[in-house]
Structures are given as structure tokens and as C-alpha cells.
Amino acid sequence: PIAYVVARPPGDAAGEHWVRVARLADLAEAAPRRVAIVADRHAAWITEKAVELGSVWLTRRGDAVVALAAACPHLGCTIGAASDGVGFECPCHDSYFGADGVRQHGPSPR
């Protein structure tokens, strides 16, 4: 089994497509891991190969994988693992998200 995410690279006329981001066997159970989303980016007649389009936090739960955006919905800052080892926090404005991705506090709207 392999973990995939649906990505919509900027300028990609084809729309959504699957991007392989990790192998299930490489994800430790219940241990969030930030992984880069790397894919080709198409704009007009130019194709950039293997461009980092962003990142996601992946958490393995048995054979399922929970994927959470690594960009804060408030202003797009990169979300990191919280110092408590449980959730996630945005270093820009102190938003805190639980392990399930639900906002606990801060200016982020969700």
C-alpha cells in the first residue's frame, strides 16, 4: 500500500491528479510525518519537473492514513509539530491544532 494525496498544482490545466508522497510501510503508526508534495508543474507550454508544490502531515492509523495540510488556513504559514508532541502549531500567529487537525485556539478560522 502507498499513501497518495490529490494535488492541484498551480497552472495545471489537467486539474486534479494523484501524487505519490509516501509508502505506507515508511509511516510509523500514530506518528505524524511531514512529507513534501513533489510533482511536475505545467504552465502554458513549459513543464517544470519535480517541483515541490507544498507539504502535508501524514499520520498512519492501521491501514488508513490521515492527511492534513501543512499550510495554516489563516495566512498560509507552514504548520509544524507542536512542542507538546501531540498537535500542530502555526509559528506566525499562535494557532494550535489538535492531532485530528481541529483548531483549538488562535486566529485561524478552522
mmCIF file of N, CA, C and O in Angstrom:
data_model
loop_
_atom_site.group_PDB
_atom_site.id
_atom_site.type_symbol
_atom_site.label_atom_id
_atom_site.label_comp_id
_atom_site.label_asym_id
_atom_site.label_seq_id
_atom_site.Cartn_x
_atom_site.Cartn_y
_atom_site.Cartn_z
ATOM 1 N N PRO A 1 0.820 -1.180 0.000
ATOM 2 C CA PRO A 1 0.000 0.000 0.000
ATOM 3 C C PRO A 1 0.872 1.255 0.000
ATOM 4 O O PRO A 1 1.903 1.304 0.640
ATOM 5 N N ILE A 2 0.385 2.276 -0.652
ATOM 6 C CA ILE A 2 1.101 3.539 -0.783
ATOM 7 C C ILE A 2 0.146 4.664 -0.443
ATOM 8 O O ILE A 2 -1.035 4.603 -0.766
ATOM 9 N N ALA A 3 0.645 5.705 0.221
ATOM 10 C CA ALA A 3 -0.185 6.870 0.527
ATOM 11 C C ALA A 3 -0.105 7.854 -0.629
ATOM 12 O O ALA A 3 0.964 8.122 -1.159
ATOM 13 N N TYR A 4 -1.243 8.364 -1.034
ATOM 14 C CA TYR A 4 -1.327 9.354 -2.107
ATOM 15 C C TYR A 4 -2.125 10.545 -1.604
ATOM 16 O O TYR A 4 -2.933 10.416 -0.695
ATOM 17 N N VAL A 5 -1.925 11.677 -2.211
ATOM 18 C CA VAL A 5 -2.810 12.813 -1.981
ATOM 19 C C VAL A 5 -3.253 13.337 -3.325
ATOM 20 O O VAL A 5 -2.574 13.153 -4.324
ATOM 21 N N VAL A 6 -4.413 13.982 -3.350
ATOM 22 C CA VAL A 6 -4.873 14.623 -4.578
ATOM 23 C C VAL A 6 -4.295 16.028 -4.579
ATOM 24 O O VAL A 6 -4.443 16.768 -3.619
ATOM 25 N N ALA A 7 -3.608 16.361 -5.633
ATOM 26 C CA ALA A 7 -2.986 17.685 -5.721
ATOM 27 C C ALA A 7 -3.472 18.403 -6.959
ATOM 28 O O ALA A 7 -3.719 17.791 -7.983
ATOM 29 N N ARG A 8 -3.584 19.690 -6.831
ATOM 30 C CA ARG A 8 -3.932 20.522 -7.976
ATOM 31 C C ARG A 8 -2.812 21.545 -8.119
ATOM 32 O O ARG A 8 -2.874 22.630 -7.557
ATOM 33 N N PRO A 9 -1.756 21.188 -8.855
ATOM 34 C CA PRO A 9 -0.631 22.105 -8.999
ATOM 35 C C PRO A 9 -1.057 23.398 -9.686
ATOM 36 O O PRO A 9 -1.908 23.377 -10.573
ATOM 37 N N PRO A 10 -0.501 24.537 -9.243
ATOM 38 C CA PRO A 10 -0.835 25.806 -9.890
ATOM 39 C C PRO A 10 -0.527 25.755 -11.386
ATOM 40 O O PRO A 10 0.507 25.260 -11.799
ATOM 41 N N GLY A 11 -1.450 26.218 -12.191
ATOM 42 C CA GLY A 11 -1.238 26.261 -13.635
ATOM 43 C C GLY A 11 -1.447 24.935 -14.336
ATOM 44 O O GLY A 11 -1.203 24.809 -15.522
ATOM 45 N N ASP A 12 -1.903 23.913 -13.621
ATOM 46 C CA ASP A 12 -2.096 22.597 -14.226
ATOM 47 C C ASP A 12 -3.471 22.541 -14.882
ATOM 48 O O ASP A 12 -4.490 22.453 -14.214
ATOM 49 N N ALA A 13 -3.499 22.607 -16.195
ATOM 50 C CA ALA A 13 -4.763 22.627 -16.933
ATOM 51 C C ALA A 13 -5.522 21.312 -16.798
ATOM 52 O O ALA A 13 -6.729 21.269 -16.984
ATOM 53 N N ALA A 14 -4.828 20.237 -16.476
ATOM 54 C CA ALA A 14 -5.476 18.937 -16.372
ATOM 55 C C ALA A 14 -6.308 18.816 -15.098
ATOM 56 O O ALA A 14 -7.115 17.914 -14.967
ATOM 57 N N GLY A 15 -6.112 19.709 -14.120
ATOM 58 C CA GLY A 15 -6.880 19.659 -12.879
ATOM 59 C C GLY A 15 -6.264 18.721 -11.867
ATOM 60 O O GLY A 15 -5.052 18.575 -11.786
ATOM 61 N N GLU A 16 -7.110 18.069 -11.083
ATOM 62 C CA GLU A 16 -6.642 17.210 -10.012
ATOM 63 C C GLU A 16 -6.035 15.915 -10.545
ATOM 64 O O GLU A 16 -6.495 15.382 -11.545
ATOM 65 N N HIS A 17 -5.037 15.430 -9.834
ATOM 66 C CA HIS A 17 -4.472 14.129 -10.132
ATOM 67 C C HIS A 17 -3.782 13.601 -8.876
ATOM 68 O O HIS A 17 -3.514 14.345 -7.949
ATOM 69 N N TRP A 18 -3.525 12.313 -8.839
ATOM 70 C CA TRP A 18 -2.887 11.686 -7.688
ATOM 71 C C TRP A 18 -1.393 11.880 -7.749
ATOM 72 O O TRP A 18 -0.776 11.742 -8.800
ATOM 73 N N VAL A 19 -0.797 12.160 -6.596
ATOM 74 C CA VAL A 19 0.648 12.318 -6.472
ATOM 75 C C VAL A 19 1.119 11.386 -5.360
ATOM 76 O O VAL A 19 0.634 11.462 -4.230
ATOM 77 N N ARG A 20 2.055 10.514 -5.681
ATOM 78 C CA ARG A 20 2.594 9.600 -4.672
ATOM 79 C C ARG A 20 3.493 10.397 -3.729
ATOM 80 O O ARG A 20 4.390 11.102 -4.171
ATOM 81 N N VAL A 21 3.220 10.307 -2.418
ATOM 82 C CA VAL A 21 4.003 11.071 -1.458
ATOM 83 C C VAL A 21 4.757 10.204 -0.457
ATOM 84 O O VAL A 21 5.750 10.647 0.105
ATOM 85 N N ALA A 22 4.287 8.977 -0.207
ATOM 86 C CA ALA A 22 4.961 8.113 0.768
ATOM 87 C C ALA A 22 4.470 6.680 0.609
ATOM 88 O O ALA A 22 3.377 6.445 0.102
ATOM 89 N N ARG A 23 5.289 5.759 1.071
ATOM 90 C CA ARG A 23 4.873 4.361 1.147
ATOM 91 C C ARG A 23 4.288 4.119 2.532
ATOM 92 O O ARG A 23 4.822 4.625 3.523
ATOM 93 N N LEU A 24 3.199 3.375 2.610
ATOM 94 C CA LEU A 24 2.558 3.093 3.878
ATOM 95 C C LEU A 24 3.553 2.477 4.863
ATOM 96 O O LEU A 24 3.578 2.831 6.043
ATOM 97 N N ALA A 25 4.395 1.586 4.380
ATOM 98 C CA ALA A 25 5.372 0.918 5.246
ATOM 99 C C ALA A 25 6.384 1.893 5.855
ATOM 100 O O ALA A 25 6.994 1.597 6.887
ATOM 101 N N ASP A 26 6.553 3.059 5.234
ATOM 102 C CA ASP A 26 7.509 4.048 5.743
ATOM 103 C C ASP A 26 6.907 4.978 6.785
ATOM 104 O O ASP A 26 7.612 5.828 7.339
ATOM 105 N N LEU A 27 5.604 4.851 7.041
ATOM 106 C CA LEU A 27 4.942 5.699 8.030
ATOM 107 C C LEU A 27 4.760 4.918 9.325
ATOM 108 O O LEU A 27 4.151 3.852 9.344
ATOM 109 N N ALA A 28 5.293 5.460 10.413
ATOM 110 C CA ALA A 28 5.149 4.821 11.720
ATOM 111 C C ALA A 28 3.728 5.041 12.232
ATOM 112 O O ALA A 28 3.120 6.085 11.986
ATOM 113 N N GLU A 29 3.203 4.066 12.923
ATOM 114 C CA GLU A 29 1.851 4.143 13.475
ATOM 115 C C GLU A 29 1.714 5.333 14.429
ATOM 116 O O GLU A 29 2.534 5.511 15.332
ATOM 117 N N ALA A 30 0.690 6.166 14.205
ATOM 118 C CA ALA A 30 0.314 7.291 15.067
ATOM 119 C C ALA A 30 1.408 8.341 15.252
ATOM 120 O O ALA A 30 1.362 9.122 16.185
ATOM 121 N N ALA A 31 2.397 8.369 14.377
ATOM 122 C CA ALA A 31 3.480 9.353 14.466
ATOM 123 C C ALA A 31 3.419 10.271 13.251
ATOM 124 O O ALA A 31 3.790 9.868 12.145
ATOM 125 N N PRO A 32 2.933 11.506 13.412
ATOM 126 C CA PRO A 32 2.819 12.414 12.269
ATOM 127 C C PRO A 32 4.163 12.641 11.585
ATOM 128 O O PRO A 32 5.197 12.769 12.252
ATOM 129 N N ARG A 33 4.128 12.666 10.266
ATOM 130 C CA ARG A 33 5.348 12.896 9.483
ATOM 131 C C ARG A 33 5.020 13.895 8.372
ATOM 132 O O ARG A 33 4.055 13.708 7.639
ATOM 133 N N ARG A 34 5.813 14.951 8.293
ATOM 134 C CA ARG A 34 5.608 15.933 7.226
ATOM 135 C C ARG A 34 6.327 15.458 5.980
ATOM 136 O O ARG A 34 7.503 15.108 6.027
ATOM 137 N N VAL A 35 5.602 15.426 4.864
ATOM 138 C CA VAL A 35 6.180 14.993 3.599
ATOM 139 C C VAL A 35 5.897 16.038 2.524
ATOM 140 O O VAL A 35 4.854 16.695 2.534
ATOM 141 N N ALA A 36 6.843 16.180 1.633
ATOM 142 C CA ALA A 36 6.706 17.135 0.525
ATOM 143 C C ALA A 36 5.830 16.546 -0.570
ATOM 144 O O ALA A 36 5.832 15.340 -0.803
ATOM 145 N N ILE A 37 5.075 17.411 -1.230
ATOM 146 C CA ILE A 37 4.324 17.028 -2.424
ATOM 147 C C ILE A 37 5.167 17.495 -3.602
ATOM 148 O O ILE A 37 5.358 18.694 -3.809
ATOM 149 N N VAL A 38 5.711 16.539 -4.334
ATOM 150 C CA VAL A 38 6.591 16.840 -5.461
ATOM 151 C C VAL A 38 5.965 16.288 -6.731
ATOM 152 O O VAL A 38 5.605 15.112 -6.787
ATOM 153 N N ALA A 39 5.807 17.153 -7.720
ATOM 154 C CA ALA A 39 5.209 16.746 -8.994
ATOM 155 C C ALA A 39 5.658 17.713 -10.077
ATOM 156 O O ALA A 39 6.289 18.736 -9.793
ATOM 157 N N ASP A 40 5.337 17.359 -11.311
ATOM 158 C CA ASP A 40 5.626 18.267 -12.422
ATOM 159 C C ASP A 40 4.609 19.409 -12.402
ATOM 160 O O ASP A 40 3.442 19.210 -12.088
ATOM 161 N N ARG A 41 5.067 20.610 -12.721
ATOM 162 C CA ARG A 41 4.181 21.766 -12.807
ATOM 163 C C ARG A 41 4.143 22.209 -14.261
ATOM 164 O O ARG A 41 5.176 22.404 -14.890
ATOM 165 N N HIS A 42 2.925 22.353 -14.791
ATOM 166 C CA HIS A 42 2.734 22.736 -16.188
ATOM 167 C C HIS A 42 2.153 24.139 -16.243
ATOM 168 O O HIS A 42 1.176 24.447 -15.562
ATOM 169 N N ALA A 43 2.734 24.987 -17.056
ATOM 170 C CA ALA A 43 2.225 26.339 -17.283
ATOM 171 C C ALA A 43 2.431 26.665 -18.756
ATOM 172 O O ALA A 43 3.570 26.712 -19.236
ATOM 173 N N ALA A 44 1.314 26.842 -19.455
ATOM 174 C CA ALA A 44 1.360 27.095 -20.912
ATOM 175 C C ALA A 44 2.131 25.972 -21.579
ATOM 176 O O ALA A 44 1.737 24.821 -21.475
ATOM 177 N N TRP A 45 3.220 26.253 -22.254
ATOM 178 C CA TRP A 45 3.990 25.206 -22.947
ATOM 179 C C TRP A 45 5.236 24.803 -22.172
ATOM 180 O O TRP A 45 6.077 24.070 -22.662
ATOM 181 N N ILE A 46 5.363 25.267 -20.933
ATOM 182 C CA ILE A 46 6.538 24.963 -20.111
ATOM 183 C C ILE A 46 6.168 23.922 -19.057
ATOM 184 O O ILE A 46 5.133 24.024 -18.405
ATOM 185 N N THR A 47 7.032 22.945 -18.878
ATOM 186 C CA THR A 47 6.860 21.962 -17.824
ATOM 187 C C THR A 47 8.090 21.979 -16.936
ATOM 188 O O THR A 47 9.207 21.819 -17.416
ATOM 189 N N GLU A 48 7.872 22.199 -15.646
ATOM 190 C CA GLU A 48 8.948 22.110 -14.669
ATOM 191 C C GLU A 48 8.857 20.736 -14.031
ATOM 192 O O GLU A 48 7.792 20.346 -13.546
ATOM 193 N N LYS A 49 9.934 19.998 -14.026
ATOM 194 C CA LYS A 49 9.947 18.638 -13.493
ATOM 195 C C LYS A 49 10.256 18.633 -11.999
ATOM 196 O O LYS A 49 11.113 19.382 -11.529
ATOM 197 N N ALA A 50 9.557 17.785 -11.283
ATOM 198 C CA ALA A 50 9.802 17.510 -9.862
ATOM 199 C C ALA A 50 9.910 18.779 -9.025
ATOM 200 O O ALA A 50 10.899 19.038 -8.356
ATOM 201 N N VAL A 51 8.847 19.576 -9.038
ATOM 202 C CA VAL A 51 8.784 20.819 -8.274
ATOM 203 C C VAL A 51 8.073 20.542 -6.949
ATOM 204 O O VAL A 51 7.058 19.849 -6.919
ATOM 205 N N GLU A 52 8.596 21.076 -5.854
ATOM 206 C CA GLU A 52 7.905 20.932 -4.581
ATOM 207 C C GLU A 52 6.724 21.894 -4.575
ATOM 208 O O GLU A 52 6.889 23.105 -4.627
ATOM 209 N N LEU A 53 5.517 21.330 -4.515
ATOM 210 C CA LEU A 53 4.289 22.114 -4.588
ATOM 211 C C LEU A 53 3.749 22.485 -3.216
ATOM 212 O O LEU A 53 2.851 23.312 -3.110
ATOM 213 N N GLY A 54 4.261 21.871 -2.203
ATOM 214 C CA GLY A 54 3.802 22.097 -0.832
ATOM 215 C C GLY A 54 4.118 20.881 0.014
ATOM 216 O O GLY A 54 4.965 20.057 -0.363
ATOM 217 N N SER A 55 3.439 20.749 1.142
ATOM 218 C CA SER A 55 3.658 19.588 2.000
ATOM 219 C C SER A 55 2.389 19.269 2.773
ATOM 220 O O SER A 55 1.467 20.091 2.858
ATOM 221 N N VAL A 56 2.339 18.080 3.318
ATOM 222 C CA VAL A 56 1.225 17.613 4.143
ATOM 223 C C VAL A 56 1.782 16.860 5.341
ATOM 224 O O VAL A 56 2.905 16.356 5.309
ATOM 225 N N TRP A 57 0.986 16.803 6.392
ATOM 226 C CA TRP A 57 1.294 15.951 7.537
ATOM 227 C C TRP A 57 0.514 14.655 7.365
ATOM 228 O O TRP A 57 -0.698 14.681 7.174
ATOM 229 N N LEU A 58 1.204 13.522 7.402
ATOM 230 C CA LEU A 58 0.578 12.202 7.287
ATOM 231 C C LEU A 58 0.674 11.479 8.615
ATOM 232 O O LEU A 58 1.742 11.459 9.237
ATOM 233 N N THR A 59 -0.435 10.879 9.044
ATOM 234 C CA THR A 59 -0.439 10.069 10.261
ATOM 235 C C THR A 59 -1.074 8.731 9.930
ATOM 236 O O THR A 59 -2.210 8.671 9.454
ATOM 237 N N ARG A 60 -0.337 7.675 10.165
ATOM 238 C CA ARG A 60 -0.844 6.323 9.887
ATOM 239 C C ARG A 60 -1.713 5.850 11.045
ATOM 240 O O ARG A 60 -1.346 5.982 12.212
ATOM 241 N N ARG A 61 -2.871 5.306 10.698
ATOM 242 C CA ARG A 61 -3.810 4.698 11.654
ATOM 243 C C ARG A 61 -4.184 3.329 11.098
ATOM 244 O O ARG A 61 -5.152 3.199 10.361
ATOM 245 N N GLY A 62 -3.352 2.326 11.380
ATOM 246 C CA GLY A 62 -3.561 0.999 10.801
ATOM 247 C C GLY A 62 -3.268 1.055 9.313
ATOM 248 O O GLY A 62 -2.196 1.476 8.904
ATOM 249 N N ASP A 63 -4.225 0.624 8.493
ATOM 250 C CA ASP A 63 -4.058 0.670 7.044
ATOM 251 C C ASP A 63 -4.556 1.983 6.443
ATOM 252 O O ASP A 63 -4.493 2.179 5.238
ATOM 253 N N ALA A 64 -5.073 2.872 7.286
ATOM 254 C CA ALA A 64 -5.550 4.178 6.814
ATOM 255 C C ALA A 64 -4.499 5.246 7.098
ATOM 256 O O ALA A 64 -3.680 5.106 7.993
ATOM 257 N N VAL A 65 -4.550 6.311 6.316
ATOM 258 C CA VAL A 65 -3.641 7.439 6.516
ATOM 259 C C VAL A 65 -4.464 8.716 6.561
ATOM 260 O O VAL A 65 -5.300 8.962 5.696
ATOM 261 N N VAL A 66 -4.243 9.516 7.600
ATOM 262 C CA VAL A 66 -4.871 10.828 7.720
ATOM 263 C C VAL A 66 -3.886 11.845 7.162
ATOM 264 O O VAL A 66 -2.718 11.868 7.554
ATOM 265 N N ALA A 67 -4.347 12.669 6.232
ATOM 266 C CA ALA A 67 -3.505 13.715 5.634
ATOM 267 C C ALA A 67 -4.053 15.076 6.034
ATOM 268 O O ALA A 67 -5.235 15.353 5.862
ATOM 269 N N LEU A 68 -3.189 15.914 6.589
ATOM 270 C CA LEU A 68 -3.556 17.268 6.989
ATOM 271 C C LEU A 68 -2.655 18.260 6.261
ATOM 272 O O LEU A 68 -1.452 18.047 6.149
ATOM 273 N N ALA A 69 -3.229 19.347 5.815
ATOM 274 C CA ALA A 69 -2.452 20.386 5.140
ATOM 275 C C ALA A 69 -1.396 20.932 6.096
ATOM 276 O O ALA A 69 -1.642 21.082 7.288
ATOM 277 N N ALA A 70 -0.230 21.252 5.559
ATOM 278 C CA ALA A 70 0.841 21.832 6.363
ATOM 279 C C ALA A 70 0.877 23.349 6.218
ATOM 280 O O ALA A 70 1.818 23.995 6.665
ATOM 281 N N ALA A 71 -0.144 23.921 5.599
ATOM 282 C CA ALA A 71 -0.256 25.374 5.469
ATOM 283 C C ALA A 71 -1.414 25.851 6.334
ATOM 284 O O ALA A 71 -2.522 25.317 6.261
ATOM 285 N N CYS A 72 -1.172 26.841 7.162
ATOM 286 C CA CYS A 72 -2.205 27.364 8.047
ATOM 287 C C CYS A 72 -3.302 28.041 7.228
ATOM 288 O O CYS A 72 -3.015 28.851 6.346
ATOM 289 N N PRO A 73 -4.574 27.740 7.511
ATOM 290 C CA PRO A 73 -5.663 28.368 6.770
ATOM 291 C C PRO A 73 -5.836 29.854 7.097
ATOM 292 O O PRO A 73 -6.577 30.552 6.442
ATOM 293 N N HIS A 74 -5.125 30.354 8.088
ATOM 294 C CA HIS A 74 -5.218 31.773 8.433
ATOM 295 C C HIS A 74 -4.497 32.620 7.392
ATOM 296 O O HIS A 74 -5.118 33.383 6.669
ATOM 297 N N LEU A 75 -3.167 32.448 7.252
ATOM 298 C CA LEU A 75 -2.401 33.232 6.282
ATOM 299 C C LEU A 75 -1.394 32.392 5.499
ATOM 300 O O LEU A 75 -0.515 32.937 4.848
ATOM 301 N N GLY A 76 -1.483 31.069 5.612
ATOM 302 C CA GLY A 76 -0.642 30.197 4.798
ATOM 303 C C GLY A 76 0.733 29.893 5.340
ATOM 304 O O GLY A 76 1.561 29.312 4.637
ATOM 305 N N CYS A 77 1.024 30.258 6.579
ATOM 306 C CA CYS A 77 2.328 29.928 7.164
ATOM 307 C C CYS A 77 2.456 28.407 7.297
ATOM 308 O O CYS A 77 1.459 27.697 7.385
ATOM 309 N N THR A 78 3.678 27.918 7.342
ATOM 310 C CA THR A 78 3.902 26.475 7.449
ATOM 311 C C THR A 78 3.682 26.009 8.875
ATOM 312 O O THR A 78 4.286 26.518 9.816
ATOM 313 N N ILE A 79 2.800 25.032 9.037
ATOM 314 C CA ILE A 79 2.463 24.474 10.340
ATOM 315 C C ILE A 79 3.485 23.399 10.703
ATOM 316 O O ILE A 79 3.834 22.553 9.890
ATOM 317 N N GLY A 80 3.935 23.446 11.953
ATOM 318 C CA GLY A 80 4.898 22.466 12.440
ATOM 319 C C GLY A 80 4.307 21.633 13.557
ATOM 320 O O GLY A 80 3.193 21.895 14.040
ATOM 321 N N ALA A 81 5.048 20.635 13.981
ATOM 322 C CA ALA A 81 4.625 19.817 15.118
ATOM 323 C C ALA A 81 4.679 20.685 16.367
ATOM 324 O O ALA A 81 5.597 21.483 16.550
ATOM 325 N N ALA A 82 3.686 20.531 17.227
ATOM 326 C CA ALA A 82 3.636 21.321 18.460
ATOM 327 C C ALA A 82 4.689 20.834 19.450
ATOM 328 O O ALA A 82 5.084 19.666 19.438
ATOM 329 N N SER A 83 5.120 21.736 20.303
ATOM 330 C CA SER A 83 6.142 21.392 21.296
ATOM 331 C C SER A 83 5.637 20.361 22.301
ATOM 332 O O SER A 83 6.433 19.677 22.933
ATOM 333 N N ASP A 84 4.302 20.206 22.421
ATOM 334 C CA ASP A 84 3.751 19.211 23.342
ATOM 335 C C ASP A 84 3.810 17.794 22.766
ATOM 336 O O ASP A 84 3.482 16.830 23.433
ATOM 337 N N GLY A 85 4.207 17.674 21.497
ATOM 338 C CA GLY A 85 4.320 16.366 20.864
ATOM 339 C C GLY A 85 2.997 15.754 20.472
ATOM 340 O O GLY A 85 2.942 14.616 20.021
ATOM 341 N N VAL A 86 1.896 16.497 20.612
ATOM 342 C CA VAL A 86 0.575 15.955 20.328
ATOM 343 C C VAL A 86 -0.031 16.559 19.073
ATOM 344 O O VAL A 86 -0.422 15.855 18.161
ATOM 345 N N GLY A 87 -0.118 17.866 19.029
ATOM 346 C CA GLY A 87 -0.801 18.544 17.934
ATOM 347 C C GLY A 87 0.145 19.262 17.005
ATOM 348 O O GLY A 87 1.308 18.889 16.851
ATOM 349 N N PHE A 88 -0.379 20.332 16.406
ATOM 350 C CA PHE A 88 0.356 21.127 15.429
ATOM 351 C C PHE A 88 0.163 22.597 15.759
ATOM 352 O O PHE A 88 -0.876 22.994 16.283
ATOM 353 N N GLU A 89 1.183 23.422 15.455
ATOM 354 C CA GLU A 89 1.043 24.842 15.727
ATOM 355 C C GLU A 89 1.608 25.679 14.593
ATOM 356 O O GLU A 89 2.509 25.260 13.879
ATOM 357 N N CYS A 90 1.013 26.849 14.444
ATOM 358 C CA CYS A 90 1.463 27.810 13.445
ATOM 359 C C CYS A 90 2.372 28.805 14.146
ATOM 360 O O CYS A 90 1.947 29.465 15.100
ATOM 361 N N PRO A 91 3.612 28.943 13.701
ATOM 362 C CA PRO A 91 4.543 29.844 14.369
ATOM 363 C C PRO A 91 4.252 31.326 14.117
ATOM 364 O O PRO A 91 4.754 32.183 14.828
ATOM 365 N N CYS A 92 3.428 31.636 13.125
ATOM 366 C CA CYS A 92 3.180 33.041 12.775
ATOM 367 C C CYS A 92 2.255 33.749 13.755
ATOM 368 O O CYS A 92 2.505 34.885 14.134
ATOM 369 N N HIS A 93 1.159 33.107 14.149
ATOM 370 C CA HIS A 93 0.167 33.792 14.982
ATOM 371 C C HIS A 93 -0.378 32.908 16.100
ATOM 372 O O HIS A 93 -1.470 33.145 16.608
ATOM 373 N N ASP A 94 0.346 31.866 16.467
ATOM 374 C CA ASP A 94 -0.008 31.016 17.615
ATOM 375 C C ASP A 94 -1.291 30.221 17.494
ATOM 376 O O ASP A 94 -1.913 29.902 18.499
ATOM 377 N N SER A 95 -1.727 29.879 16.299
ATOM 378 C CA SER A 95 -2.857 28.966 16.183
ATOM 379 C C SER A 95 -2.372 27.573 16.570
ATOM 380 O O SER A 95 -1.236 27.193 16.284
ATOM 381 N N TYR A 96 -3.221 26.822 17.251
ATOM 382 C CA TYR A 96 -2.898 25.460 17.669
ATOM 383 C C TYR A 96 -3.993 24.532 17.166
ATOM 384 O O TYR A 96 -5.178 24.841 17.274
ATOM 385 N N PHE A 97 -3.570 23.393 16.616
ATOM 386 C CA PHE A 97 -4.490 22.395 16.074
ATOM 387 C C PHE A 97 -4.224 21.065 16.773
ATOM 388 O O PHE A 97 -3.073 20.679 16.973
ATOM 389 N N GLY A 98 -5.282 20.351 17.117
ATOM 390 C CA GLY A 98 -5.129 19.042 17.739
ATOM 391 C C GLY A 98 -4.590 18.017 16.747
ATOM 392 O O GLY A 98 -4.436 18.299 15.555
ATOM 393 N N ALA A 99 -4.325 16.825 17.221
ATOM 394 C CA ALA A 99 -3.799 15.760 16.369
ATOM 395 C C ALA A 99 -4.750 15.430 15.225
ATOM 396 O O ALA A 99 -4.333 14.956 14.174
ATOM 397 N N ASP A 100 -6.046 15.731 15.403
ATOM 398 C CA ASP A 100 -7.046 15.480 14.369
ATOM 399 C C ASP A 100 -7.175 16.650 13.392
ATOM 400 O O ASP A 100 -7.979 16.618 12.465
ATOM 401 N N GLY A 101 -6.397 17.723 13.613
ATOM 402 C CA GLY A 101 -6.429 18.884 12.725
ATOM 403 C C GLY A 101 -7.430 19.941 13.116
ATOM 404 O O GLY A 101 -7.497 21.003 12.503
ATOM 405 N N VAL A 102 -8.223 19.700 14.145
ATOM 406 C CA VAL A 102 -9.231 20.669 14.570
ATOM 407 C C VAL A 102 -8.560 21.812 15.342
ATOM 408 O O VAL A 102 -7.750 21.584 16.237
ATOM 409 N N ARG A 103 -8.919 23.050 14.966
ATOM 410 C CA ARG A 103 -8.349 24.239 15.625
ATOM 411 C C ARG A 103 -8.763 24.260 17.093
ATOM 412 O O ARG A 103 -9.934 24.132 17.421
ATOM 413 N N GLN A 104 -7.778 24.459 17.973
ATOM 414 C CA GLN A 104 -8.040 24.564 19.407
ATOM 415 C C GLN A 104 -8.059 26.021 19.850
ATOM 416 O O GLN A 104 -8.868 26.402 20.676
ATOM 417 N N HIS A 105 -7.135 26.840 19.309
ATOM 418 C CA HIS A 105 -7.123 28.273 19.618
ATOM 419 C C HIS A 105 -6.261 29.000 18.595
ATOM 420 O O HIS A 105 -5.516 28.398 17.840
ATOM 421 N N GLY A 106 -6.412 30.313 18.588
ATOM 422 C CA GLY A 106 -5.659 31.155 17.674
ATOM 423 C C GLY A 106 -6.549 31.794 16.620
ATOM 424 O O GLY A 106 -7.743 31.507 16.567
ATOM 425 N N PRO A 107 -5.975 32.635 15.795
ATOM 426 C CA PRO A 107 -6.770 33.365 14.809
ATOM 427 C C PRO A 107 -7.212 32.560 13.588
ATOM 428 O O PRO A 107 -8.057 33.006 12.836
ATOM 429 N N SER A 108 -6.654 31.381 13.397
ATOM 430 C CA SER A 108 -7.050 30.590 12.246
ATOM 431 C C SER A 108 -8.545 30.295 12.298
ATOM 432 O O SER A 108 -9.064 29.920 13.353
ATOM 433 N N PRO A 109 -9.260 30.454 11.176
ATOM 434 C CA PRO A 109 -10.708 30.231 11.195
ATOM 435 C C PRO A 109 -11.118 28.771 11.278
ATOM 436 O O PRO A 109 -12.262 28.460 11.583
ATOM 437 N N ARG A 110 -10.197 27.864 10.976
ATOM 438 C CA ARG A 110 -10.537 26.435 11.009
ATOM 439 C C ARG A 110 -9.292 25.617 11.192
ATOM 440 O O ARG A 110 -8.203 26.116 11.115
#
